[in-house]
Amino acid sequence: MLDIEYKSKDGLDSRFITCSPVKLDYSLKDDRFRLIIFRKHAYNYLLLSKIVNCHLGQLAMDRDIDAGLFDDSELIFTLYDEHNALERIMLQLADYKKEVYRLDDGNYEVKLYYNKGDEGQIVGRLLSFGPYVKVKSPESVVIQIAQKVREQIQILGEL
């Protein structure tokens, strides 16, 4: 366990957190290091830049931490390479392991390996490529993308 002194959002006060560290993570998009912690039966992120002080706490005994959240998952999508989409998506997803296969002239299949905890961030990145990306699997990501597209259509209809 760690006892962490952490700056609040406004940066004026500090709060104290007792937690189990799970993983150190780097976000290329935000150019930040984050500490993934387990606390009160939930996972949270702490920005390393906001940690004021850190000490070893009590030994963590019999903690119910689901390490499966960090197992490698596979996402498969096809990409139509127009307007340098292939180059742009490779830069956007540079922090993930991937395999790229050329299907035919201008079309590619991409296998992306990621941690379940990053799924929301990946969905946002893929959506930014609009019609140039079509997600094939997993079904959970296909459903998330379809839901987000429906929400945007509804918002546009209300304008």
PDB file of N, CA and C in Angstrom, residues 32-69:
ATOM      1  N   ARG A  32       1.545  12.779 -20.397  1.00  0.00           N
ATOM      2  CA  ARG A  32       1.565  12.722 -18.943  1.00  0.00           C
ATOM      3  C   ARG A  32       1.779  11.289 -18.469  1.00  0.00           C
ATOM      4  N   PHE A  33       2.432  11.183 -17.317  1.00  0.00           N
ATOM      5  CA  PHE A  33       2.517   9.905 -16.636  1.00  0.00           C
ATOM      6  C   PHE A  33       1.392   9.836 -15.618  1.00  0.00           C
ATOM      7  N   ARG A  34       0.785   8.643 -15.520  1.00  0.00           N
ATOM      8  CA  ARG A  34      -0.294   8.442 -14.558  1.00  0.00           C
ATOM      9  C   ARG A  34       0.002   7.174 -13.769  1.00  0.00           C
ATOM     10  N   LEU A  35      -0.361   7.200 -12.519  1.00  0.00           N
ATOM     11  CA  LEU A  35      -0.269   6.019 -11.687  1.00  0.00           C
ATOM     12  C   LEU A  35      -1.677   5.448 -11.576  1.00  0.00           C
ATOM     13  N   ILE A  36      -1.834   4.201 -12.004  1.00  0.00           N
ATOM     14  CA  ILE A  36      -3.126   3.544 -11.866  1.00  0.00           C
ATOM     15  C   ILE A  36      -3.135   2.913 -10.484  1.00  0.00           C
ATOM     16  N   ILE A  37      -4.161   3.252  -9.703  1.00  0.00           N
ATOM     17  CA  ILE A  37      -4.249   2.757  -8.333  1.00  0.00           C
ATOM     18  C   ILE A  37      -5.562   1.998  -8.138  1.00  0.00           C
ATOM     19  N   PHE A  38      -5.568   1.156  -7.101  1.00  0.00           N
ATOM     20  CA  PHE A  38      -6.784   0.449  -6.697  1.00  0.00           C
ATOM     21  C   PHE A  38      -7.111   0.931  -5.304  1.00  0.00           C
ATOM     22  N   ARG A  39      -8.330   1.447  -5.144  1.00  0.00           N
ATOM     23  CA  ARG A  39      -8.730   2.040  -3.872  1.00  0.00           C
ATOM     24  C   ARG A  39     -10.240   1.954  -3.750  1.00  0.00           C
ATOM     25  N   LYS A  40     -10.704   1.510  -2.623  1.00  0.00           N
ATOM     26  CA  LYS A  40     -12.145   1.401  -2.361  1.00  0.00           C
ATOM     27  C   LYS A  40     -12.856   0.610  -3.457  1.00  0.00           C
ATOM     28  N   HIS A  41     -12.291  -0.521  -3.835  1.00  0.00           N
ATOM     29  CA  HIS A  41     -12.866  -1.440  -4.820  1.00  0.00           C
ATOM     30  C   HIS A  41     -13.010  -0.837  -6.213  1.00  0.00           C
ATOM     31  N   ALA A  42     -12.185   0.140  -6.551  1.00  0.00           N
ATOM     32  CA  ALA A  42     -12.255   0.754  -7.880  1.00  0.00           C
ATOM     33  C   ALA A  42     -10.860   1.166  -8.332  1.00  0.00           C
ATOM     34  N   TYR A  43     -10.693   1.261  -9.642  1.00  0.00           N
ATOM     35  CA  TYR A  43      -9.442   1.743 -10.229  1.00  0.00           C
ATOM     36  C   TYR A  43      -9.551   3.235 -10.465  1.00  0.00           C
ATOM     37  N   ASN A  44      -8.448   3.950 -10.233  1.00  0.00           N
ATOM     38  CA  ASN A  44      -8.386   5.386 -10.483  1.00  0.00           C
ATOM     39  C   ASN A  44      -7.024   5.726 -11.063  1.00  0.00           C
ATOM     40  N   TYR A  45      -6.956   6.900 -11.677  1.00  0.00           N
ATOM     41  CA  TYR A  45      -5.691   7.423 -12.193  1.00  0.00           C
ATOM     42  C   TYR A  45      -5.264   8.599 -11.330  1.00  0.00           C
ATOM     43  N   LEU A  46      -3.975   8.663 -11.024  1.00  0.00           N
ATOM     44  CA  LEU A  46      -3.397   9.828 -10.377  1.00  0.00           C
ATOM     45  C   LEU A  46      -2.310  10.366 -11.296  1.00  0.00           C
ATOM     46  N   LEU A  47      -2.335  11.656 -11.567  1.00  0.00           N
ATOM     47  CA  LEU A  47      -1.275  12.266 -12.372  1.00  0.00           C
ATOM     48  C   LEU A  47      -0.019  12.364 -11.525  1.00  0.00           C
ATOM     49  N   LEU A  48       1.086  11.870 -12.048  1.00  0.00           N
ATOM     50  CA  LEU A  48       2.328  11.907 -11.288  1.00  0.00           C
ATOM     51  C   LEU A  48       2.743  13.335 -10.946  1.00  0.00           C
ATOM     52  N   SER A  49       2.429  14.272 -11.822  1.00  0.00           N
ATOM     53  CA  SER A  49       2.814  15.661 -11.590  1.00  0.00           C
ATOM     54  C   SER A  49       2.090  16.278 -10.386  1.00  0.00           C
ATOM     55  N   LYS A  50       1.000  15.648  -9.924  1.00  0.00           N
ATOM     56  CA  LYS A  50       0.247  16.185  -8.790  1.00  0.00           C
ATOM     57  C   LYS A  50       0.530  15.455  -7.485  1.00  0.00           C
ATOM     58  N   ILE A  51       1.424  14.462  -7.521  1.00  0.00           N
ATOM     59  CA  ILE A  51       1.793  13.768  -6.295  1.00  0.00           C
ATOM     60  C   ILE A  51       2.843  14.617  -5.583  1.00  0.00           C
ATOM     61  N   VAL A  52       2.504  15.033  -4.360  1.00  0.00           N
ATOM     62  CA  VAL A  52       3.386  15.887  -3.570  1.00  0.00           C
ATOM     63  C   VAL A  52       4.371  15.037  -2.775  1.00  0.00           C
ATOM     64  N   ASN A  53       3.869  13.956  -2.195  1.00  0.00           N
ATOM     65  CA  ASN A  53       4.679  13.114  -1.337  1.00  0.00           C
ATOM     66  C   ASN A  53       4.127  11.700  -1.372  1.00  0.00           C
ATOM     67  N   CYS A  54       4.981  10.723  -1.123  1.00  0.00           N
ATOM     68  CA  CYS A  54       4.547   9.331  -1.192  1.00  0.00           C
ATOM     69  C   CYS A  54       5.377   8.509  -0.207  1.00  0.00           C
ATOM     70  N   HIS A  55       4.691   7.674   0.593  1.00  0.00           N
ATOM     71  CA  HIS A  55       5.362   6.810   1.562  1.00  0.00           C
ATOM     72  C   HIS A  55       4.773   5.423   1.482  1.00  0.00           C
ATOM     73  N   LEU A  56       5.600   4.434   1.811  1.00  0.00           N
ATOM     74  CA  LEU A  56       5.087   3.071   1.913  1.00  0.00           C
ATOM     75  C   LEU A  56       4.114   3.006   3.085  1.00  0.00           C
ATOM     76  N   GLY A  57       2.989   2.370   2.856  1.00  0.00           N
ATOM     77  CA  GLY A  57       1.992   2.203   3.907  1.00  0.00           C
ATOM     78  C   GLY A  57       2.006   0.770   4.401  1.00  0.00           C
ATOM     79  N   GLN A  58       0.878   0.338   4.916  1.00  0.00           N
ATOM     80  CA  GLN A  58       0.764  -1.030   5.423  1.00  0.00           C
ATOM     81  C   GLN A  58       0.855  -2.034   4.291  1.00  0.00           C
ATOM     82  N   LEU A  59       1.170  -3.263   4.610  1.00  0.00           N
ATOM     83  CA  LEU A  59       1.207  -4.321   3.606  1.00  0.00           C
ATOM     84  C   LEU A  59      -0.213  -4.614   3.144  1.00  0.00           C
ATOM     85  N   ALA A  60      -0.378  -4.788   1.861  1.00  0.00           N
ATOM     86  CA  ALA A  60      -1.700  -5.102   1.306  1.00  0.00           C
ATOM     87  C   ALA A  60      -1.907  -6.602   1.393  1.00  0.00           C
ATOM     88  N   MET A  61      -2.837  -7.025   2.203  1.00  0.00           N
ATOM     89  CA  MET A  61      -3.134  -8.440   2.361  1.00  0.00           C
ATOM     90  C   MET A  61      -4.534  -8.729   1.845  1.00  0.00           C
ATOM     91  N   ASP A  62      -4.662  -9.793   1.073  1.00  0.00           N
ATOM     92  CA  ASP A  62      -5.965 -10.260   0.597  1.00  0.00           C
ATOM     93  C   ASP A  62      -6.762  -9.180  -0.116  1.00  0.00           C
ATOM     94  N   ARG A  63      -6.121  -8.382  -0.911  1.00  0.00           N
ATOM     95  CA  ARG A  63      -6.824  -7.360  -1.695  1.00  0.00           C
ATOM     96  C   ARG A  63      -7.419  -8.012  -2.923  1.00  0.00           C
ATOM     97  N   ASP A  64      -8.627  -7.649  -3.271  1.00  0.00           N
ATOM     98  CA  ASP A  64      -9.329  -8.228  -4.413  1.00  0.00           C
ATOM     99  C   ASP A  64      -9.108  -7.336  -5.637  1.00  0.00           C
ATOM    100  N   ILE A  65      -7.941  -7.446  -6.260  1.00  0.00           N
ATOM    101  CA  ILE A  65      -7.607  -6.625  -7.420  1.00  0.00           C
ATOM    102  C   ILE A  65      -7.723  -7.480  -8.667  1.00  0.00           C
ATOM    103  N   ASP A  66      -8.522  -7.032  -9.610  1.00  0.00           N
ATOM    104  CA  ASP A  66      -8.727  -7.760 -10.859  1.00  0.00           C
ATOM    105  C   ASP A  66      -7.633  -7.373 -11.848  1.00  0.00           C
ATOM    106  N   ALA A  67      -6.594  -8.169 -11.909  1.00  0.00           N
ATOM    107  CA  ALA A  67      -5.488  -7.880 -12.827  1.00  0.00           C
ATOM    108  C   ALA A  67      -5.906  -8.072 -14.273  1.00  0.00           C
ATOM    109  N   GLY A  68      -7.045  -8.708 -14.520  1.00  0.00           N
ATOM    110  CA  GLY A  68      -7.538  -8.937 -15.871  1.00  0.00           C
ATOM    111  C   GLY A  68      -7.811  -7.651 -16.623  1.00  0.00           C
ATOM    112  N   LEU A  69      -7.999  -6.559 -15.883  1.00  0.00           N
ATOM    113  CA  LEU A  69      -8.219  -5.269 -16.532  1.00  0.00           C
ATOM    114  C   LEU A  69      -7.018  -4.904 -17.399  1.00  0.00           C
TER     115      LEU A  69
END
